[in-house]
Short mmCIF file of C-alpha atoms and ligand atoms in Angstrom, two decimals:
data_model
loop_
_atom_site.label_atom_id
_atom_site.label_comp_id
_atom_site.label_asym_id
_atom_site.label_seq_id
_atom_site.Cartn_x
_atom_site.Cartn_y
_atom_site.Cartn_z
CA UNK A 1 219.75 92.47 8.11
CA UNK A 2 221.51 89.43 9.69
CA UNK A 3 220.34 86.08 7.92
CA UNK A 4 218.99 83.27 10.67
CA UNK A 5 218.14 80.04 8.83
CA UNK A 6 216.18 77.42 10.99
CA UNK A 7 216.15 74.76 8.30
CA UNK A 8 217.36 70.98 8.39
CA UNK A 9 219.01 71.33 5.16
CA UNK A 10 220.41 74.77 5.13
CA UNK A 11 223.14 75.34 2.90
CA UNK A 12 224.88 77.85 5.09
CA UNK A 13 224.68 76.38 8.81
CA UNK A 14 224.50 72.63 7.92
CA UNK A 15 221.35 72.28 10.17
CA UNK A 16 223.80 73.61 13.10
CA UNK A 17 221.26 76.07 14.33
CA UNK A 18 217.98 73.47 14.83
CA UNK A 19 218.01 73.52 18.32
CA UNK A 20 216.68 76.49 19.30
CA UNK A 21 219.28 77.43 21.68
CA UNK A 22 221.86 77.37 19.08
CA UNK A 23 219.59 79.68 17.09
CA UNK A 24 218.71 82.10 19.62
CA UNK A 25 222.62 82.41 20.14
CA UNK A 26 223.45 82.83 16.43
CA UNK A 27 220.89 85.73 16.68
CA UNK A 28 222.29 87.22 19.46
CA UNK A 29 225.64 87.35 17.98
CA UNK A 30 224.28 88.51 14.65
CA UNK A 31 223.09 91.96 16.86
CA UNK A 32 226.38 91.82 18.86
CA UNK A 33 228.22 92.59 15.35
CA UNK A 34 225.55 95.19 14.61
CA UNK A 35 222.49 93.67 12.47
CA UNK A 36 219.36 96.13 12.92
CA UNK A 37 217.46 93.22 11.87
CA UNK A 38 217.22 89.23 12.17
CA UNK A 39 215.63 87.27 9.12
CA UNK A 40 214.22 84.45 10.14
CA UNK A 41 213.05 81.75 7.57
CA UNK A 42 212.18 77.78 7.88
CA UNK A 43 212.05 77.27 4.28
CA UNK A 44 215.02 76.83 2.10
CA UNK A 45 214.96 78.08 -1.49
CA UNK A 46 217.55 76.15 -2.31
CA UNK A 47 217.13 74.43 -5.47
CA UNK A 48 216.28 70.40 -4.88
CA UNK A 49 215.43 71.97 -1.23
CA UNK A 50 212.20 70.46 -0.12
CA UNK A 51 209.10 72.03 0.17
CA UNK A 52 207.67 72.28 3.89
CA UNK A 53 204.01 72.15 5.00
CA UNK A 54 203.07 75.77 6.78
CA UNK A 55 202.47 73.92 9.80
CA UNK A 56 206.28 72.82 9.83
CA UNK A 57 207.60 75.86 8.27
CA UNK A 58 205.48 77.71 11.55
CA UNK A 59 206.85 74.84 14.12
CA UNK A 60 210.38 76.44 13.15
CA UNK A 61 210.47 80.07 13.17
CA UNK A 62 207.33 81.33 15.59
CA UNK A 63 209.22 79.81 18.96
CA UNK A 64 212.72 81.28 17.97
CA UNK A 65 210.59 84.81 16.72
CA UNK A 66 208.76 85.13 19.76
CA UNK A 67 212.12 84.30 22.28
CA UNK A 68 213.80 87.31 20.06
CA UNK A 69 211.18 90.25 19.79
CA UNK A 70 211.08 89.28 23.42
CA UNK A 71 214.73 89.47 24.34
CA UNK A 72 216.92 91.21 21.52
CA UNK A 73 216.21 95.13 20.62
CA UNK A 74 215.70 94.74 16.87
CA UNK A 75 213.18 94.32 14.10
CA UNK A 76 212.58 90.21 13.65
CA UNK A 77 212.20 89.83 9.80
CA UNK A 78 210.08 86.58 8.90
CA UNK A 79 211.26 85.20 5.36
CA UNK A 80 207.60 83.63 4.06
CA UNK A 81 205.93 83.40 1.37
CA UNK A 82 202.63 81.68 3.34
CA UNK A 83 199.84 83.72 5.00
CA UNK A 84 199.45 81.23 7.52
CA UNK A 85 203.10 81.74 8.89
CA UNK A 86 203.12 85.69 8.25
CA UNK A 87 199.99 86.16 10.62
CA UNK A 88 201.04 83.55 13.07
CA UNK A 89 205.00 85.48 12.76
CA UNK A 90 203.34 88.42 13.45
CA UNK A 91 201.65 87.39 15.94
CA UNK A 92 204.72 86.58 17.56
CA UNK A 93 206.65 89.66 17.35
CA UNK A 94 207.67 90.05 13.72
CA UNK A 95 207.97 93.19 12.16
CA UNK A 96 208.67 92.66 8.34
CA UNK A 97 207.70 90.19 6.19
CA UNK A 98 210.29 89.34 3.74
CA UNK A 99 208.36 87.46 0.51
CA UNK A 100 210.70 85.79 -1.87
CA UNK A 101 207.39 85.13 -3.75
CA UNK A 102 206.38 89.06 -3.92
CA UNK A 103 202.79 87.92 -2.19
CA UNK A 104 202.25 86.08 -5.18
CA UNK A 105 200.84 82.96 -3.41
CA UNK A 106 196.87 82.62 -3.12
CA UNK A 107 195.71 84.78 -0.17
CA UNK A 108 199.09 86.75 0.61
CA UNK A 109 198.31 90.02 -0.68
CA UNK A 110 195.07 89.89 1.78
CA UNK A 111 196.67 88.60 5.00
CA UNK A 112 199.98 91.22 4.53
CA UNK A 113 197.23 93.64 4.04
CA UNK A 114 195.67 92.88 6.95
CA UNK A 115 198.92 92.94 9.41
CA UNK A 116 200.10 95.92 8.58
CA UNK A 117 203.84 95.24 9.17
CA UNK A 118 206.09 95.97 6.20
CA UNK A 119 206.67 94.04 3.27
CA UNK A 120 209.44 93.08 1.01
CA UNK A 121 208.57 92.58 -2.55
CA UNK A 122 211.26 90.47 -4.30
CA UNK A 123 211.53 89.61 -8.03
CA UNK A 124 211.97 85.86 -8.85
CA UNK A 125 211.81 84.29 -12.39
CA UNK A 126 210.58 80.93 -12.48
CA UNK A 127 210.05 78.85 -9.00
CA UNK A 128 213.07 78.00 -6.32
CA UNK A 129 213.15 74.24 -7.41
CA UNK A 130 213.93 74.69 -10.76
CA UNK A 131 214.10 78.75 -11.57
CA UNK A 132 218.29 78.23 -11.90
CA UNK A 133 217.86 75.94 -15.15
CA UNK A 134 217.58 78.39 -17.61
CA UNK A 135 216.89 82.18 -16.83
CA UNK A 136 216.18 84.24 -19.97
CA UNK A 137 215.49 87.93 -19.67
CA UNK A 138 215.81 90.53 -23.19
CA UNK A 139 216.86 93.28 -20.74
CA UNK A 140 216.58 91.87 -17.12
CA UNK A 141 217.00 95.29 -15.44
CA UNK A 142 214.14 96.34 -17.59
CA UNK A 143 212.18 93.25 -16.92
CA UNK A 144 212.52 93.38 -12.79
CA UNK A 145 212.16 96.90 -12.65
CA UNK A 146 208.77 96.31 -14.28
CA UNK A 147 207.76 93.21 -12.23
CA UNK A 148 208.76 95.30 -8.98
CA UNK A 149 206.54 98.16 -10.11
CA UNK A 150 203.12 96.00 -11.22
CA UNK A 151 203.89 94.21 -7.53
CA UNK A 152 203.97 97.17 -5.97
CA UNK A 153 200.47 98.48 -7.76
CA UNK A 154 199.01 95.04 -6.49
CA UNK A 155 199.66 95.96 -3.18
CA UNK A 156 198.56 99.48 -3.35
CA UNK A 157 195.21 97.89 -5.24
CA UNK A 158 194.84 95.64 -1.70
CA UNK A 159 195.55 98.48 0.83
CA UNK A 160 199.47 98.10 1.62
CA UNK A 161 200.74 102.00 1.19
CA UNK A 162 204.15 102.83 -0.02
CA UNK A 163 204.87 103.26 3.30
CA UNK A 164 204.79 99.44 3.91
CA UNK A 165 207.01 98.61 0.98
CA UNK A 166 210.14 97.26 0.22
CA UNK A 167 211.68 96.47 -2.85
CA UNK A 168 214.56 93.68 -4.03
CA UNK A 169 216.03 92.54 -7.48
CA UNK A 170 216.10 88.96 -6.18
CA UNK A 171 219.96 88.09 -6.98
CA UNK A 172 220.12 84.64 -7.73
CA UNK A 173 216.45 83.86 -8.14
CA UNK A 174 215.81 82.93 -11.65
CA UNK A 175 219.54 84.66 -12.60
CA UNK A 176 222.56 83.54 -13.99
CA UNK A 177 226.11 85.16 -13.69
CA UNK A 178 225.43 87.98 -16.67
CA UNK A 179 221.77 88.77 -14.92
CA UNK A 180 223.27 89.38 -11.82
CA UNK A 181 226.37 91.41 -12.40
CA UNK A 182 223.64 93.47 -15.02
CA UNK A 183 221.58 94.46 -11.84
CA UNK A 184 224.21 94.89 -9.81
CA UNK A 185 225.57 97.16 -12.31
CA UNK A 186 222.26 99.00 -12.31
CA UNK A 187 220.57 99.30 -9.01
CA UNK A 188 220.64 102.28 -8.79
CA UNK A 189 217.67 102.65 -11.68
CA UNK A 190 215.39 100.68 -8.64
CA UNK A 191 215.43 104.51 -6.53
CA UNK A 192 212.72 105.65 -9.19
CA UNK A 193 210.19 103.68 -7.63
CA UNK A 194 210.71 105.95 -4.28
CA UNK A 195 210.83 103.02 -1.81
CA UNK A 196 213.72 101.33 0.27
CA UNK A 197 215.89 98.90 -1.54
CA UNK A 198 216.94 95.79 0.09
CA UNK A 199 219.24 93.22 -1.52
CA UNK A 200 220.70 89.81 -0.94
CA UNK A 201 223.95 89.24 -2.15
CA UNK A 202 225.40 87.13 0.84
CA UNK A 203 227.62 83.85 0.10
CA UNK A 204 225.56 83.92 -3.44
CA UNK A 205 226.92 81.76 -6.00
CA UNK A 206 227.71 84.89 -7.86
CA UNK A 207 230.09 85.90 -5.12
CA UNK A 208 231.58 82.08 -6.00
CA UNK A 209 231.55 82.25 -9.58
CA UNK A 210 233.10 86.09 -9.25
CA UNK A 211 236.23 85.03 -6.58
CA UNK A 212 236.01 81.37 -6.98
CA UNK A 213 235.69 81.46 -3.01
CA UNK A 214 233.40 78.29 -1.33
CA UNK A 215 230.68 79.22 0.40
CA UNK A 216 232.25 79.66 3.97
CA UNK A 217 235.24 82.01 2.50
CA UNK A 218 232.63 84.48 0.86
CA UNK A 219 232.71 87.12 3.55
CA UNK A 220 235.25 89.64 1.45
CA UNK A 221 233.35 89.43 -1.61
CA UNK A 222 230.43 89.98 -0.45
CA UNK A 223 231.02 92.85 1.44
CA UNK A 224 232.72 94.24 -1.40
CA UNK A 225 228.75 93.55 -2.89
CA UNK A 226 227.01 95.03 -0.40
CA UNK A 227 229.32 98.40 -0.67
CA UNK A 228 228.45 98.82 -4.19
CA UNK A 229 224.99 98.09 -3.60
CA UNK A 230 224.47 100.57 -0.78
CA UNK A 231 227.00 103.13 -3.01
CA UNK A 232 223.14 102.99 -4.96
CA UNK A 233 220.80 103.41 -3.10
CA UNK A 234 220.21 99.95 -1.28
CA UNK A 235 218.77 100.58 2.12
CA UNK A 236 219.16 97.49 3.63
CA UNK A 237 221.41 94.66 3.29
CA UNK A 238 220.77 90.80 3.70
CA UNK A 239 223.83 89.40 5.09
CA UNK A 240 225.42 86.49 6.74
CA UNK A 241 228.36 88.09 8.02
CA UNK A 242 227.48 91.37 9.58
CA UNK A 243 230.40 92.44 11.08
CA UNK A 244 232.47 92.24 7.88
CA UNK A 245 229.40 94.35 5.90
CA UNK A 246 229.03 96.62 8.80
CA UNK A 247 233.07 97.37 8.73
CA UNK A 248 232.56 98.02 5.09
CA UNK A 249 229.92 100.28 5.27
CA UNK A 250 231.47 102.24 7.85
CA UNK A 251 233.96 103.18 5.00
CA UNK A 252 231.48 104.38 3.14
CA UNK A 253 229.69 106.49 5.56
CA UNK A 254 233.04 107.89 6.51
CA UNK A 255 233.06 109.32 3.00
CA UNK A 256 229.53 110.20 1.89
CA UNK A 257 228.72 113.68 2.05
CA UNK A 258 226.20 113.61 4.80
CA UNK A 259 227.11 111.72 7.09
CA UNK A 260 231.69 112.68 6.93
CA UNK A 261 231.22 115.71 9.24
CA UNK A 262 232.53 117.32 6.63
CA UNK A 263 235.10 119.93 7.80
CA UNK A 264 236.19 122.35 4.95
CA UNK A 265 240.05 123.99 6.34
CA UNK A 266 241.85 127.22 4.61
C1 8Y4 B 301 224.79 80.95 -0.43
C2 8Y4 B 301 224.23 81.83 0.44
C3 8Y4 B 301 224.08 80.45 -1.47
C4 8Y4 B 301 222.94 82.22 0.24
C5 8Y4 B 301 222.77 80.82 -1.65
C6 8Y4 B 301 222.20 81.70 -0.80
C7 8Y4 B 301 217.16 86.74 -0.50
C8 8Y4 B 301 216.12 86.62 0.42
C9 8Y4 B 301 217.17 84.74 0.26
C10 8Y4 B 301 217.33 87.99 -1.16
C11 8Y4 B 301 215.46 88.79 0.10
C12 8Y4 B 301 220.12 82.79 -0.26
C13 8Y4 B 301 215.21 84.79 1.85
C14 8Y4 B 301 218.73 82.70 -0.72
N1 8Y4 B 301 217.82 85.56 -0.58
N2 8Y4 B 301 215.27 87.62 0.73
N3 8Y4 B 301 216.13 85.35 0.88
N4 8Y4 B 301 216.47 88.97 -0.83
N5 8Y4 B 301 214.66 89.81 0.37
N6 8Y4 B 301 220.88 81.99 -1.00
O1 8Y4 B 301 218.19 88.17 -2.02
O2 8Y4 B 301 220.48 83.46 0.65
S1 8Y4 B 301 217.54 83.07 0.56
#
């Protein structure tokens, strides 16, 4: 999954990719290098990022989601939280909605119900704005494993099937250093629930505060993240540079025991 931000104050394009055209482009080259799927989102949750009405958050994505379910051959991802923009993101070609917020928001559960596209249910502790100040978790594998697993009876309880769900430990949201690495170190407990694993590890501060890389010069690292993720299970990856992960992964697939073409001589 190839991240697309359309946001003014994006941390990772520095409002670059606003024009559409510039967007549409980064998209294309995101499939060139081999991303199944775009995520699109018009809502940073950055902290001190500000929040945006659903009319501009839909002003954002739905032109640059309908231009690539129309032109590129891959799943367009909308990264919402509001029902407004899933069903009008839908409407426009999207086929996943990717909820930072787990459908938590009034009337989410109901309209992802009602579109029947898949849904990713991510953990967050706290709220964007402020959810970095202090994080505490007892046993935070523990704790998001649970969250995950009462999110995904909420959506069961409103008519989304395990065979529209996703599931994400959030890195970052609500998480300092220790959480992280702690849930990295244990993804692999997240295949109990049965459903796809998707993680976002990208540029994350962790990857910072792990190779003391900026932002731009995170692409090793997190590749590096992404390996050990998928060594667990993950399913999908959330990434910014795909052709790095996608070289990475290739590794790995070289070497797992379905897919080596295993040849066994003498
Ligand atoms: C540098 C690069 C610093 C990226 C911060 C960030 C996830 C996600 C985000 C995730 C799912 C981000 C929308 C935060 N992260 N969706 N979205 N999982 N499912 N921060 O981990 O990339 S945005």
């Amino acid at each position: 999954m190839g991240v697309l931000n359309i946001t003014p104050d994006s941390f990772s394009d520095g409002g670059a990719l606003l024009a559409p055209e510039a967007a549409l482009a980064h998209a294309q080259t995101l499939c060139e290098e081999g991303a199944d799927i775009v995520d699109v989102g018009g809502e940073s949750t950055r902290p001190g990022a500000l929040a945006v009405s659903a009319q501009e958050e839909m002003d954002r994505v739905v032109p640059i989601i309908e231009a690539l379910a129309a032109r590129l051959d891959v799943v367009v991802s909308v990264d919402t939280s509001k029902p407004q923009v899933m069903r009008e993101a839908v409407r426009a070609g999207a086929g996943l909605i990717n909820d930072v917020y787990a459908l938590r928001q009034a009337d989410a559960l109901s309209a992802a119900a009602a579109l029947q596209v898949p849904v990713c249910l991510m953990h967050m502790q706290g709220e964007p704005g402020t959810m970095q100040r202090n994080p505490v978790y007892t046993d935070v594998v523990r704790e998001v494993d649970e969250f995950l697993a009462a999110r995904v009876r909420a959506c069961q309880q409103a008519g989304i099937g395990a065979d529209r769900l996703l599931i994400d430990p959030g890195f970052g949201f609500g998480k300092l250093l220790a959480h992280n690495i702690a849930l990295l170190k244990g993804l692999r407990n997240l295949m109990r629930h049965h459903l796809p694993i998707l993680v976002g590890l990208s540029r994350k501060g962790m990857i910072g505060q792990i190779t003391g890389a900026a932002m731009n010069e995170r692409a090793y690292g997190s590749a590096a993240a992404a390996l050990l993720a998928v060594q667990q299970g993950a399913s999908i990856v959330r990434v910014h540079d795909v052709r790095a992960t996608r070289q990475v992964l290739a590794v790995l697939a070289a070497v797992s025991e379905e897919q080596s073409g295993e040849q066994h001589f003498g």
